[in-house]
CSV table of C-alpha atoms in Angstrom, one decimal:
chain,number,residue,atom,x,y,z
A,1,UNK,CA,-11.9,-7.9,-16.2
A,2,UNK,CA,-8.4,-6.4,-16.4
A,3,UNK,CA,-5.4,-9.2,-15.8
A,4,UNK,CA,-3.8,-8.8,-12.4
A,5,UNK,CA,-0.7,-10.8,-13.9
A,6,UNK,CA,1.2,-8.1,-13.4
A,7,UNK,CA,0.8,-7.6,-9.7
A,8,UNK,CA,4.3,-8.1,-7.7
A,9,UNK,CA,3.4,-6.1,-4.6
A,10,UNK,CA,0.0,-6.3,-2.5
A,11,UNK,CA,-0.9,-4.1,-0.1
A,12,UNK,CA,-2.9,-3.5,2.4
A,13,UNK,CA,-5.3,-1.0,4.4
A,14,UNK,CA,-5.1,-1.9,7.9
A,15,UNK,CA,-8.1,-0.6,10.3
A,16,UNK,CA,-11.6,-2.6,9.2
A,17,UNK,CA,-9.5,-4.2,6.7
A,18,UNK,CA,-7.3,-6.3,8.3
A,19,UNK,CA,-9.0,-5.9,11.5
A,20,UNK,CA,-11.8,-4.5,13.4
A,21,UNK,CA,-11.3,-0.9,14.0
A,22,UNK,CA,-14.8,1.2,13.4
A,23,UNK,CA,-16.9,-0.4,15.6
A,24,UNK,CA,-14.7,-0.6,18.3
A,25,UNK,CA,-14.9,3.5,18.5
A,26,UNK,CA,-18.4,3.5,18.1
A,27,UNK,CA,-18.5,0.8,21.1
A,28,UNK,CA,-16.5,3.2,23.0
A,29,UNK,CA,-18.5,6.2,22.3
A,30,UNK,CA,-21.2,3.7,23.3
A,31,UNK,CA,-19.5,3.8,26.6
A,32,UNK,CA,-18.6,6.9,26.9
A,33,UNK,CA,-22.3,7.9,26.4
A,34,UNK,CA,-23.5,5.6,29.4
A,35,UNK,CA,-20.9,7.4,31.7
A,36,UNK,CA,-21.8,10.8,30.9
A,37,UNK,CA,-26.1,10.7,29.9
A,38,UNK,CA,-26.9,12.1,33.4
A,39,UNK,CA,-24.5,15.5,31.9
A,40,UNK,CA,-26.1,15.8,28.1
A,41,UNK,CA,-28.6,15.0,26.1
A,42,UNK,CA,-27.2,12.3,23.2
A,43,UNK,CA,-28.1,13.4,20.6
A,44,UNK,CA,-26.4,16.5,21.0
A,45,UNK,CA,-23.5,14.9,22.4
A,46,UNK,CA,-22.8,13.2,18.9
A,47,UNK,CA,-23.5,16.5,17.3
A,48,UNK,CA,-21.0,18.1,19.4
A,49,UNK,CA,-18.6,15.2,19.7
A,50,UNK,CA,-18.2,15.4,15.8
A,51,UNK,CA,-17.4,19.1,15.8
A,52,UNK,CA,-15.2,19.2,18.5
A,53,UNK,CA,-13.1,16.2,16.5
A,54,UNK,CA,-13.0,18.0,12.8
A,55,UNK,CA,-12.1,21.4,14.7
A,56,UNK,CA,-9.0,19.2,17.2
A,57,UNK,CA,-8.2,17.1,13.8
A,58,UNK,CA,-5.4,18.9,12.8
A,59,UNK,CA,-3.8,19.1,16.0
A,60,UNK,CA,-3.9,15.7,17.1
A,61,UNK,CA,-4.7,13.5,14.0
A,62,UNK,CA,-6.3,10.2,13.9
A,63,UNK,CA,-6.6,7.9,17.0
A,64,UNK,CA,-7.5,7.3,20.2
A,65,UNK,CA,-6.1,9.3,22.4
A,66,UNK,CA,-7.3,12.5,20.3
A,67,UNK,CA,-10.9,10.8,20.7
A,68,UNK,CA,-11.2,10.6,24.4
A,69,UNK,CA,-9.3,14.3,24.2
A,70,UNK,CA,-11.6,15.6,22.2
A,71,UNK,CA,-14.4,13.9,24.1
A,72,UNK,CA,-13.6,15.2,27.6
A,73,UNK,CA,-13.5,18.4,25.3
A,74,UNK,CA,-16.9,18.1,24.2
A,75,UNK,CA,-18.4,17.1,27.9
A,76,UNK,CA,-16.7,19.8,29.6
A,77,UNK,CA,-18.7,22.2,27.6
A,78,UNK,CA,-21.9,20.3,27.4
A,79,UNK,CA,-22.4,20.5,31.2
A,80,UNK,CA,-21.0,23.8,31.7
A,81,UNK,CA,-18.1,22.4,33.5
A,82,UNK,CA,-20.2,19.8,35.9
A,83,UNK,CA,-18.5,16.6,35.0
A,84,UNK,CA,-17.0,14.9,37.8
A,85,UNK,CA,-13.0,14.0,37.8
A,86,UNK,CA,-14.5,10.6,38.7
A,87,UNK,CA,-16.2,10.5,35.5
A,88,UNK,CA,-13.6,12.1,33.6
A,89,UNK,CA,-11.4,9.4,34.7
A,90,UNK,CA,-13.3,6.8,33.3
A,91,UNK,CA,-13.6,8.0,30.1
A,92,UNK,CA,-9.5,8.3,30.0
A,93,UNK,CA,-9.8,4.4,30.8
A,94,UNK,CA,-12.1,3.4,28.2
A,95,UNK,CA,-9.8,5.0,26.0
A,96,UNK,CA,-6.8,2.7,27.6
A,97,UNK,CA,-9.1,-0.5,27.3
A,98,UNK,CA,-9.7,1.0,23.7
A,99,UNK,CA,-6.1,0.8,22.6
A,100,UNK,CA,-5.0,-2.0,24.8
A,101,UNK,CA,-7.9,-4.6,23.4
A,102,UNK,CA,-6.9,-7.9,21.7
A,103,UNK,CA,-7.0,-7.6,17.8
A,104,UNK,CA,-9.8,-9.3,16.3
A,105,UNK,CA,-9.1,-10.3,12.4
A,106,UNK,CA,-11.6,-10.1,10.1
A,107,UNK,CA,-12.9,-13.0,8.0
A,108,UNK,CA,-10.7,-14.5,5.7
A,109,UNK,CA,-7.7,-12.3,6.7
A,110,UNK,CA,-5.7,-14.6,8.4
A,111,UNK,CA,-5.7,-17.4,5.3
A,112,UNK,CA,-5.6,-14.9,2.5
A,113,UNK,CA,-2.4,-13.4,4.0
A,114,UNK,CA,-0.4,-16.4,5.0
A,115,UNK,CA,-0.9,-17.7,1.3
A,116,UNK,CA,-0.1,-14.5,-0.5
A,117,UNK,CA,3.2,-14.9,1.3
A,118,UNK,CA,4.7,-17.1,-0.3
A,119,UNK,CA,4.2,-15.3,-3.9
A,120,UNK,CA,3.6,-11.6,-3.5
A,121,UNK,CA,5.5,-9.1,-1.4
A,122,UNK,CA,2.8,-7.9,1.0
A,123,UNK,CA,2.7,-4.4,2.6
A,124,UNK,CA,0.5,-2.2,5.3
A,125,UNK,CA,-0.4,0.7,4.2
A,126,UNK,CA,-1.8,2.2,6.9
A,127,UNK,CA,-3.1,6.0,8.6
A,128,UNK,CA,-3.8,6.5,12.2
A,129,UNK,CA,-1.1,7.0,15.3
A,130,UNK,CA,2.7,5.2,14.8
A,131,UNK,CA,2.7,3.6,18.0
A,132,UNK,CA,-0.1,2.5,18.4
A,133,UNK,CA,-0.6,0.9,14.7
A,134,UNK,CA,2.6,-0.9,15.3
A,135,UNK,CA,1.5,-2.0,18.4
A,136,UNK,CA,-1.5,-3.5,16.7
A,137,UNK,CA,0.4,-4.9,13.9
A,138,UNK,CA,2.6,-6.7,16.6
A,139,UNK,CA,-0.6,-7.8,18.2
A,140,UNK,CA,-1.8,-9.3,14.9
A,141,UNK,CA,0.6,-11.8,15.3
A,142,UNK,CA,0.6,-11.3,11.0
A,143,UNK,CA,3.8,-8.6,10.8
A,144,UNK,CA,6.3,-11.6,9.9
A,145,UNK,CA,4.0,-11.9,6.8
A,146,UNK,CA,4.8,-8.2,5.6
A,147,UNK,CA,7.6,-7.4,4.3
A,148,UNK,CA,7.1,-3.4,4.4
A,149,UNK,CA,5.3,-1.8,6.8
A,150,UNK,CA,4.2,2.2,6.3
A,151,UNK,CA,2.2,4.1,8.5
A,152,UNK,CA,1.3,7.4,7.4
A,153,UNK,CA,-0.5,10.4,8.1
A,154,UNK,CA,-2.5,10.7,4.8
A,155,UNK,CA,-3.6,8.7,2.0
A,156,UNK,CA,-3.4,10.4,-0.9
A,157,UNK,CA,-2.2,10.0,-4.3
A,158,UNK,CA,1.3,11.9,-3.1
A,159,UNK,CA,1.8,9.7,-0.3
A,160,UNK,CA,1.6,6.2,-2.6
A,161,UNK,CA,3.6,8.0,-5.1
A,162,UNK,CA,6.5,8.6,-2.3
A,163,UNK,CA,6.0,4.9,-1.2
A,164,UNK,CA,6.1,3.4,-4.4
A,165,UNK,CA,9.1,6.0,-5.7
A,166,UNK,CA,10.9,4.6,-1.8
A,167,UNK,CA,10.4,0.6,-2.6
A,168,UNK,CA,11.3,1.2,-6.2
A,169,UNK,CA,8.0,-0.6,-7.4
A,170,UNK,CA,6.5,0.4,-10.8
A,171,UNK,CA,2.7,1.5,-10.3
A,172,UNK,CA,1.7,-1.0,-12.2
A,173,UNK,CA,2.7,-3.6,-10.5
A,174,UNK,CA,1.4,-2.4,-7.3
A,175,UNK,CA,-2.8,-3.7,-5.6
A,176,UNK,CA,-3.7,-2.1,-3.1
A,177,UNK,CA,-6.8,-3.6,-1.0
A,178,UNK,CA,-9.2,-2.1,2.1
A,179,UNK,CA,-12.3,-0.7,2.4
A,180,UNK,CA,-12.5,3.3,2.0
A,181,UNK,CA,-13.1,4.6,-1.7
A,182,UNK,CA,-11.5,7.8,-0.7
A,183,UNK,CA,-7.8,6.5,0.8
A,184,UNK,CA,-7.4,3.0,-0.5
A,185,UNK,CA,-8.8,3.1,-4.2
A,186,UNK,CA,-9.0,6.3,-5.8
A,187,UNK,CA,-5.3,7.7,-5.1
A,188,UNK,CA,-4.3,4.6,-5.6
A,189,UNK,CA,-5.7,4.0,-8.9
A,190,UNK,CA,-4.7,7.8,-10.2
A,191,UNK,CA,-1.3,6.8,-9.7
A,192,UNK,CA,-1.9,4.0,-12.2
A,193,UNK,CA,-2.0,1.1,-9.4
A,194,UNK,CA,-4.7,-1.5,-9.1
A,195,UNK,CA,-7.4,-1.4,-6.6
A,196,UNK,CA,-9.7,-4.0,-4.6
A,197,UNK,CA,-12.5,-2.4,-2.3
A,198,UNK,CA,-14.2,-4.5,0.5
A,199,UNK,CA,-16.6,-2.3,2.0
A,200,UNK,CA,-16.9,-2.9,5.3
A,201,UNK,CA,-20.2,-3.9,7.1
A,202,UNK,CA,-22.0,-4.6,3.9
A,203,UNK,CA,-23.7,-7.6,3.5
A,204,UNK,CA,-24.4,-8.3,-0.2
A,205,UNK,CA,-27.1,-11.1,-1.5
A,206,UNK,CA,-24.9,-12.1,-4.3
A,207,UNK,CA,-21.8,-13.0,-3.9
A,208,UNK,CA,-19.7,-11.7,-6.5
A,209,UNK,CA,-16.9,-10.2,-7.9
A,210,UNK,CA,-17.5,-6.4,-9.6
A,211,UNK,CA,-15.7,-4.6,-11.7
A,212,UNK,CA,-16.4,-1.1,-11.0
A,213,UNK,CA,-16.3,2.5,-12.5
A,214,UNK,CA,-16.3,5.9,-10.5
A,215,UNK,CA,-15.0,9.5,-12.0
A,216,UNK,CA,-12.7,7.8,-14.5
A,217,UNK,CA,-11.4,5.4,-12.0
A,218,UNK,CA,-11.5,1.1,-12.4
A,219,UNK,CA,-11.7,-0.7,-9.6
A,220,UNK,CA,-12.8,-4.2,-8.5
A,221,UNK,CA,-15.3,-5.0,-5.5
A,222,UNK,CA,-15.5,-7.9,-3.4
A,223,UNK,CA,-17.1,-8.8,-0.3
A,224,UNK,CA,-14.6,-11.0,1.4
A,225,UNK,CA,-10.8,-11.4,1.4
A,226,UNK,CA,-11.4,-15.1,0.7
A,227,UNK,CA,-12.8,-13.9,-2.8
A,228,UNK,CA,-8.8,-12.0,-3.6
A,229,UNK,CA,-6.4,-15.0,-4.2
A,230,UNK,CA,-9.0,-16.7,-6.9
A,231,UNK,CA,-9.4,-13.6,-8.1
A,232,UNK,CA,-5.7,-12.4,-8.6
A,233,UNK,CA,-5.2,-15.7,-10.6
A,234,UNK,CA,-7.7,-15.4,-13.1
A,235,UNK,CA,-6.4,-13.5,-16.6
B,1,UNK,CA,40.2,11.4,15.2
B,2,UNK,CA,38.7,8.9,11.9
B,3,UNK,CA,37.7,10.3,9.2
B,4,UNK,CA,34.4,11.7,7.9
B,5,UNK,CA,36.1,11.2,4.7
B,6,UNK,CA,33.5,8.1,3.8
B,7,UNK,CA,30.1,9.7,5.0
B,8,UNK,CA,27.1,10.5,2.5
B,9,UNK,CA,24.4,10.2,5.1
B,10,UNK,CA,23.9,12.8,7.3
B,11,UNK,CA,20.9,12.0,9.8
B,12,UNK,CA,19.4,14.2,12.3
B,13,UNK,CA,17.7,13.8,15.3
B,14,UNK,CA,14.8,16.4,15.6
B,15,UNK,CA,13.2,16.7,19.2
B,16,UNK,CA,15.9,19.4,20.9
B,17,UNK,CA,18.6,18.5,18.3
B,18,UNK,CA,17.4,20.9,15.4
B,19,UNK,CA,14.7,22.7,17.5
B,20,UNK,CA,13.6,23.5,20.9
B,21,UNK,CA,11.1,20.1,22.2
B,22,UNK,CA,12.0,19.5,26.1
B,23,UNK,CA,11.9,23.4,27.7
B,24,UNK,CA,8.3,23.3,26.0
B,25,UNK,CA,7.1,20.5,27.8
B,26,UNK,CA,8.5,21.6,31.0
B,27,UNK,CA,7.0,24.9,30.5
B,28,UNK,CA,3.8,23.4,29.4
B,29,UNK,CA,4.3,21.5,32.6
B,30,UNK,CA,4.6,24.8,34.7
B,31,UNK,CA,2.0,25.9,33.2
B,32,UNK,CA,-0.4,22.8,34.5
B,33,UNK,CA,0.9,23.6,37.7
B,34,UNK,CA,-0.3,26.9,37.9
B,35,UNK,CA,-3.6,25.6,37.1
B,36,UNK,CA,-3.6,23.0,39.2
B,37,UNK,CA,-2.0,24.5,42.2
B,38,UNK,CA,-5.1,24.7,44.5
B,39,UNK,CA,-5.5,20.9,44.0
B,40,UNK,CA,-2.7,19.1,45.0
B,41,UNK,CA,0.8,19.6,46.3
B,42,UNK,CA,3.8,20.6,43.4
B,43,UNK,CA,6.3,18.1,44.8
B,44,UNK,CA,3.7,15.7,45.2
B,45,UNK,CA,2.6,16.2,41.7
B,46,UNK,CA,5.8,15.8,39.8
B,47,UNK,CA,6.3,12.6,41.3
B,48,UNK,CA,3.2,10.9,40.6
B,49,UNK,CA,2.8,12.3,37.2
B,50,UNK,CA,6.3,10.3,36.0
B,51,UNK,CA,4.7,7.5,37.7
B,52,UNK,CA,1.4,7.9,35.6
B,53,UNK,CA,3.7,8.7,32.3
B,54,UNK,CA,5.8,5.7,32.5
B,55,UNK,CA,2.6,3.5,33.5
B,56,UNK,CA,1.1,5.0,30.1
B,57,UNK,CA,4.1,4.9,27.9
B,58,UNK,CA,3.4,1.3,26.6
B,59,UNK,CA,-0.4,2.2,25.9
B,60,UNK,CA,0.0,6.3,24.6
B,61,UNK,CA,4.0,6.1,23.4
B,62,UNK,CA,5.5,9.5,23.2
B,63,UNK,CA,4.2,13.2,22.6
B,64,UNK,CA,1.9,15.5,23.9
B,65,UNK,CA,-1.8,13.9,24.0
B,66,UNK,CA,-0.6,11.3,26.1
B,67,UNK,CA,1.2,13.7,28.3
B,68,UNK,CA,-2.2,15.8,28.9
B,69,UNK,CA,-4.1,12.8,29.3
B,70,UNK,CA,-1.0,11.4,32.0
B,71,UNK,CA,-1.4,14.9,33.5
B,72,UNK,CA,-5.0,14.8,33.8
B,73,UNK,CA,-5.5,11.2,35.6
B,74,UNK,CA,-2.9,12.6,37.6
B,75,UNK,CA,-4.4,15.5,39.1
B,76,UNK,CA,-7.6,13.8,39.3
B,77,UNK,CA,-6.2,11.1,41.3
B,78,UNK,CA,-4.1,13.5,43.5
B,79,UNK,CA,-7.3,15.6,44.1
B,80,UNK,CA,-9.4,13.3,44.9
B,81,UNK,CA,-11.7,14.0,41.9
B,82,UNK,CA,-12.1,17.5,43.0
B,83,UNK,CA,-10.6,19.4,39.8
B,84,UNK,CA,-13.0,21.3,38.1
B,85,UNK,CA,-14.2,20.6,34.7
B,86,UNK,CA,-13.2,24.0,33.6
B,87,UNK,CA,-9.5,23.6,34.9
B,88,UNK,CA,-9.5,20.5,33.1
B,89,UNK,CA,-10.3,21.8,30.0
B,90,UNK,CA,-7.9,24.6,30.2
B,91,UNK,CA,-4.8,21.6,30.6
B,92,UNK,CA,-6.6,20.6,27.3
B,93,UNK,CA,-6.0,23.7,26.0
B,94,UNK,CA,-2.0,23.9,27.5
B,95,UNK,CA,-1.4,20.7,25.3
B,96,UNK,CA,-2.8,22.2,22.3
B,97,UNK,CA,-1.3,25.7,22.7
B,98,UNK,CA,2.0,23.6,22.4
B,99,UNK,CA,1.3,21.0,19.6
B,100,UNK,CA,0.2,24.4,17.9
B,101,UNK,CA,3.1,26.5,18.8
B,102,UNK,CA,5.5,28.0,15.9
B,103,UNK,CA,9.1,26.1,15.4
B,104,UNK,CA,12.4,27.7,16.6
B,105,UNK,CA,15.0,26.3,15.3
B,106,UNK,CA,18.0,25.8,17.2
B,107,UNK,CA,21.3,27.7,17.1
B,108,UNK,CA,23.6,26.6,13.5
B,109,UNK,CA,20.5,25.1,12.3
B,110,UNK,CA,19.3,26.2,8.9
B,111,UNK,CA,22.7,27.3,7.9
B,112,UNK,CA,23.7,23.8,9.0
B,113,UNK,CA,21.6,22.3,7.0
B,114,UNK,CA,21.4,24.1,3.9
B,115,UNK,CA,24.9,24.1,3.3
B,116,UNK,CA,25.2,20.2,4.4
B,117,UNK,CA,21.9,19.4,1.9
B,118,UNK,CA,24.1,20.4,-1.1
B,119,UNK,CA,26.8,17.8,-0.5
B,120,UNK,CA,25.2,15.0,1.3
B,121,UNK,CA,22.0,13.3,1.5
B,122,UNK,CA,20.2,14.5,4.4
B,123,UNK,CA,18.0,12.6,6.6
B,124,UNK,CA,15.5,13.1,9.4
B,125,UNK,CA,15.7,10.1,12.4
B,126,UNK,CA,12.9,11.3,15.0
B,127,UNK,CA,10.9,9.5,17.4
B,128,UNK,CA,7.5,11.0,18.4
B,129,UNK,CA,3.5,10.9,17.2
B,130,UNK,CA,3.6,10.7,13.5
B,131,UNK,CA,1.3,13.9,13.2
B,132,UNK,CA,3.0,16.4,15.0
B,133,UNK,CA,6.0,15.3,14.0
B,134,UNK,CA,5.3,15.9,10.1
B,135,UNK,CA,3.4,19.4,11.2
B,136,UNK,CA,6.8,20.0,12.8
B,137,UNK,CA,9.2,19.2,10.1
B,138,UNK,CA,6.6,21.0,7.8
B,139,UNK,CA,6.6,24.1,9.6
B,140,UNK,CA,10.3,24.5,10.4
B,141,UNK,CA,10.6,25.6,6.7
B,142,UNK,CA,13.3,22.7,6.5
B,143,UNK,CA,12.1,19.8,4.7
B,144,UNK,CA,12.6,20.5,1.5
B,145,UNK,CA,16.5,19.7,2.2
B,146,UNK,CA,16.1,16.1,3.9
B,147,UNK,CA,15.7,13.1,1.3
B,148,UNK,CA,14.2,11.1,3.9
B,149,UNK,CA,12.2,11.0,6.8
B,150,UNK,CA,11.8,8.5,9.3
B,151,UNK,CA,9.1,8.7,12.3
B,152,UNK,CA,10.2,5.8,14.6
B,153,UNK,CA,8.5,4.4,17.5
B,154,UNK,CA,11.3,3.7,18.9
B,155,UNK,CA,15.2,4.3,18.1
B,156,UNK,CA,17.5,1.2,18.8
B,157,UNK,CA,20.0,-1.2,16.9
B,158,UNK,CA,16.8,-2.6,15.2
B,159,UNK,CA,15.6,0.6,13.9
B,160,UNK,CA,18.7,2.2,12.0
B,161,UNK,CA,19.3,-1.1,10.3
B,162,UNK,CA,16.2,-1.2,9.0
B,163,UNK,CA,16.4,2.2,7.8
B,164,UNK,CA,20.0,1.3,6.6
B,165,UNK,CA,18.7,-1.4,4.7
B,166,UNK,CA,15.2,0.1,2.7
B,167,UNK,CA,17.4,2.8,1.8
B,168,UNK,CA,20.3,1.1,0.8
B,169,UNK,CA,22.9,2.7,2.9
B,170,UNK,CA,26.2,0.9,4.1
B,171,UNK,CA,26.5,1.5,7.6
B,172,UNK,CA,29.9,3.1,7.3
B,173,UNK,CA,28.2,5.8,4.8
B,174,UNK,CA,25.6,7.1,7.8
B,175,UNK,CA,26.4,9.6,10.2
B,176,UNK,CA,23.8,10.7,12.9
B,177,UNK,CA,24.0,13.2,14.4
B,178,UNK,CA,21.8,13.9,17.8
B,179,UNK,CA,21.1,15.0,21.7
B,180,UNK,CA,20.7,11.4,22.6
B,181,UNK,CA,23.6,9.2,23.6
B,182,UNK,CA,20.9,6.0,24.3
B,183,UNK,CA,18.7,6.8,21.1
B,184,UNK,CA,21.5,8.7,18.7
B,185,UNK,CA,24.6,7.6,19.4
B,186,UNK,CA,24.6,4.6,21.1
B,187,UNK,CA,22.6,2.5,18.2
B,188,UNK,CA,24.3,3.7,15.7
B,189,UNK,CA,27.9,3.2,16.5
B,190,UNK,CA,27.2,0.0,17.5
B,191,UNK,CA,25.8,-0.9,14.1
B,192,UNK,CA,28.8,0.5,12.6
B,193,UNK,CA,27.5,3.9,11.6
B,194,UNK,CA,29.5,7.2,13.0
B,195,UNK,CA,27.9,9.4,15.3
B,196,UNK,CA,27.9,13.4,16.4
B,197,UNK,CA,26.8,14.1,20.0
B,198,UNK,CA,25.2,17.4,20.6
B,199,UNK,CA,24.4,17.2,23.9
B,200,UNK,CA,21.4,19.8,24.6
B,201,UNK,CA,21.6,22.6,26.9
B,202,UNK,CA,24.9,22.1,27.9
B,203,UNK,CA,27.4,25.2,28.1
B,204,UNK,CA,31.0,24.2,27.9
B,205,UNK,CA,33.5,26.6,29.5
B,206,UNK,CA,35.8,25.6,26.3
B,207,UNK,CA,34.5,25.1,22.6
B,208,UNK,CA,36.1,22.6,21.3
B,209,UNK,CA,35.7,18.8,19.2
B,210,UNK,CA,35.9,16.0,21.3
B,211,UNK,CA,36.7,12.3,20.6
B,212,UNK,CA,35.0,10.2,23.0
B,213,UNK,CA,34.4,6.1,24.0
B,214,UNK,CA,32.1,5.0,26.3
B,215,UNK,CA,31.1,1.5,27.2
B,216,UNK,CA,33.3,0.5,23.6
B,217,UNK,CA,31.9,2.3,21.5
B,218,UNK,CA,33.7,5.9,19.7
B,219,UNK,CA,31.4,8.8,19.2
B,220,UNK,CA,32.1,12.8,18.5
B,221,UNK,CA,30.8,15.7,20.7
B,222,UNK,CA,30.0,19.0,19.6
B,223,UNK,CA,28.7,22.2,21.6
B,224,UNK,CA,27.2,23.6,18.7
B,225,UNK,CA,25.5,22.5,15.6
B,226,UNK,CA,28.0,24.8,13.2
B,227,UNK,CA,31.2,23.0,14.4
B,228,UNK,CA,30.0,20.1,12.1
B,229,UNK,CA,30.7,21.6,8.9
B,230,UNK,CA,34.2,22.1,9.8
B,231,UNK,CA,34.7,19.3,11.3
B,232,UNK,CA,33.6,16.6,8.0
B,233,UNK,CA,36.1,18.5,6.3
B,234,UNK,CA,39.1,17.1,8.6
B,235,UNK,CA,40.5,13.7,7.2
């Protein structure tokens, strides 16, 4: 396995990374679903639901409040206009109680950050909605840990490039850890940066850490945060 | 009046400062009314949705999503539930027709800032939803002249100096320039940065530079975006 010796700067994915993010949607679909199954059939609700979000994507982005937008969207037209305002306004509050829940850390987070600390500068690296991201980094009670904190629209190998370029901090010298292939380790890794993927919601028989090729790319695999700091002192 | 003499920052607000943001939400606004006319009462209406907009701010933040969804609970509440799914979805479509609209640019603007982006290093300061935000800046055909570009949560004392600081900018090098006195000026004079007021859709009956204090603090006001160039020149 490659030396991560050179490693000065870790960063971070936020959203089922840090924290719970995923299933907190799918709970809230969950929900959403309950209020409106006497309006539409479910399974074309999802089917719907997921067109209606690609097609409102690039006019309101990632996040909530596009969600339960594109949701109220999506119910309008499935019952021809029936839905109640009553209704309607619960889906607006589930999408409140969505954004306003406590954060939940996942395992190993908490421990894995606070040590890093001390020897790495740590970052977020993070997409979704500016305000409310920062309001969950607040929540996290982990910001004082971080000593730069972007928020971005995409995650793409321009975007790192541009952060890097901003901090001054020599690809090479840069990890970047979370759990989606696409945003967290293959730009990052183009760029000539390191990478650590923990899939999320995978539960693995062996624990162990993988070194990993895809297109080109090296990457490393691990299960649980708890697995990065023995890892990023081995040579 | 002090000299400009020192400034190589030149920061703009962007919200109603280097194109039109407020008139479109109040027009978006007349537009709900219209469509929600039949429901409730206007006066009525206006009242009650600033009292659903600031109840929301700390869960949505700024920007249009949270203003449709404000606008919505609104008129539900005020009608008693009786809005109709299809008026609904047509406020739906009032938010997106303006998160989708084309950018004008406001008076002095692009020759503004092509001429300034030659001599200084330019800089966009803007509050707002990170998304439509960048698909603003991107589709006003300016951001190829601004170095950097900052999409803040909120703009206070705090803010600029961070800003300040990860670019490496002494504060007496930075000059903002802005509608805001609370968000533009204010902040940024008290840091010890300069400031340019341009308050927005204001007409003097005389067009002139003025040197202004308030509450301690010095700032500049402007009428119009092209008495800038002129007036770094002075010493």
């Amino acid at each position: 396995m490659k030396s991560f010796q050179k490693i000065r700067v870790v960063a971070f994915d936020a959203d089922d990374t840090l924290w719970l993010n995923e299933p907190l949607f799918q709970q809230t679909q969950e929900k959403c679903r309950a209020v409106i199954q006497h309006y539409v059939d479910s399974a074309e609700l999802d089917k719907r639901l997921y067109e209606t979000e690609r097609r409102n994507l690039k006019l309101f982005g990632y996040g909530v409040k596009g969600f339960i937008l594109s949701m109220i969207e999506t119910v309008i037209e499935l019952s021809g206009g029936r839905i109640s305002g009553k209704d309607i306004r619960h889906l607006i509050d589930l999408g409140k109680e969505m954004i306003s829940r406590p954060i939940e850390l996942l395992d190993g987070v908490e421990e894995t950050v606070t040590a890093l600390s001390g020897q790495y500068d740590l970052m977020i690296v993070t997409k979704g909605e500016l305000f409310h991201q920062e309001s969950k980094i607040a929540r996290s009670g982990l910001a004082e840990y971080f000593k730069h904190i972007e928020i971005v629209s995409e995650k793409d190998e321009n975007t790192y490039l541009q952060i890097l370029n901003r901090h001054r901090i020599p690809a090479g010298e840069f990890l970047m850890i979370g759990n989606s292939l696409k945003s967290d380790i293959e730009p990052v890794c183009r760029i000539g940066g390191r990478a650590v993927h923990i899939p999320f919601h995978v539960t693995w028989t062996h624990e162990q850490v993988e070194q990993r090729r895809l297109d080109g790319i090296e990457y490393v695999e691990i299960e649980n945060l708890k697995q990065l700091i023995p890892m990023l002192g081995e040579v």
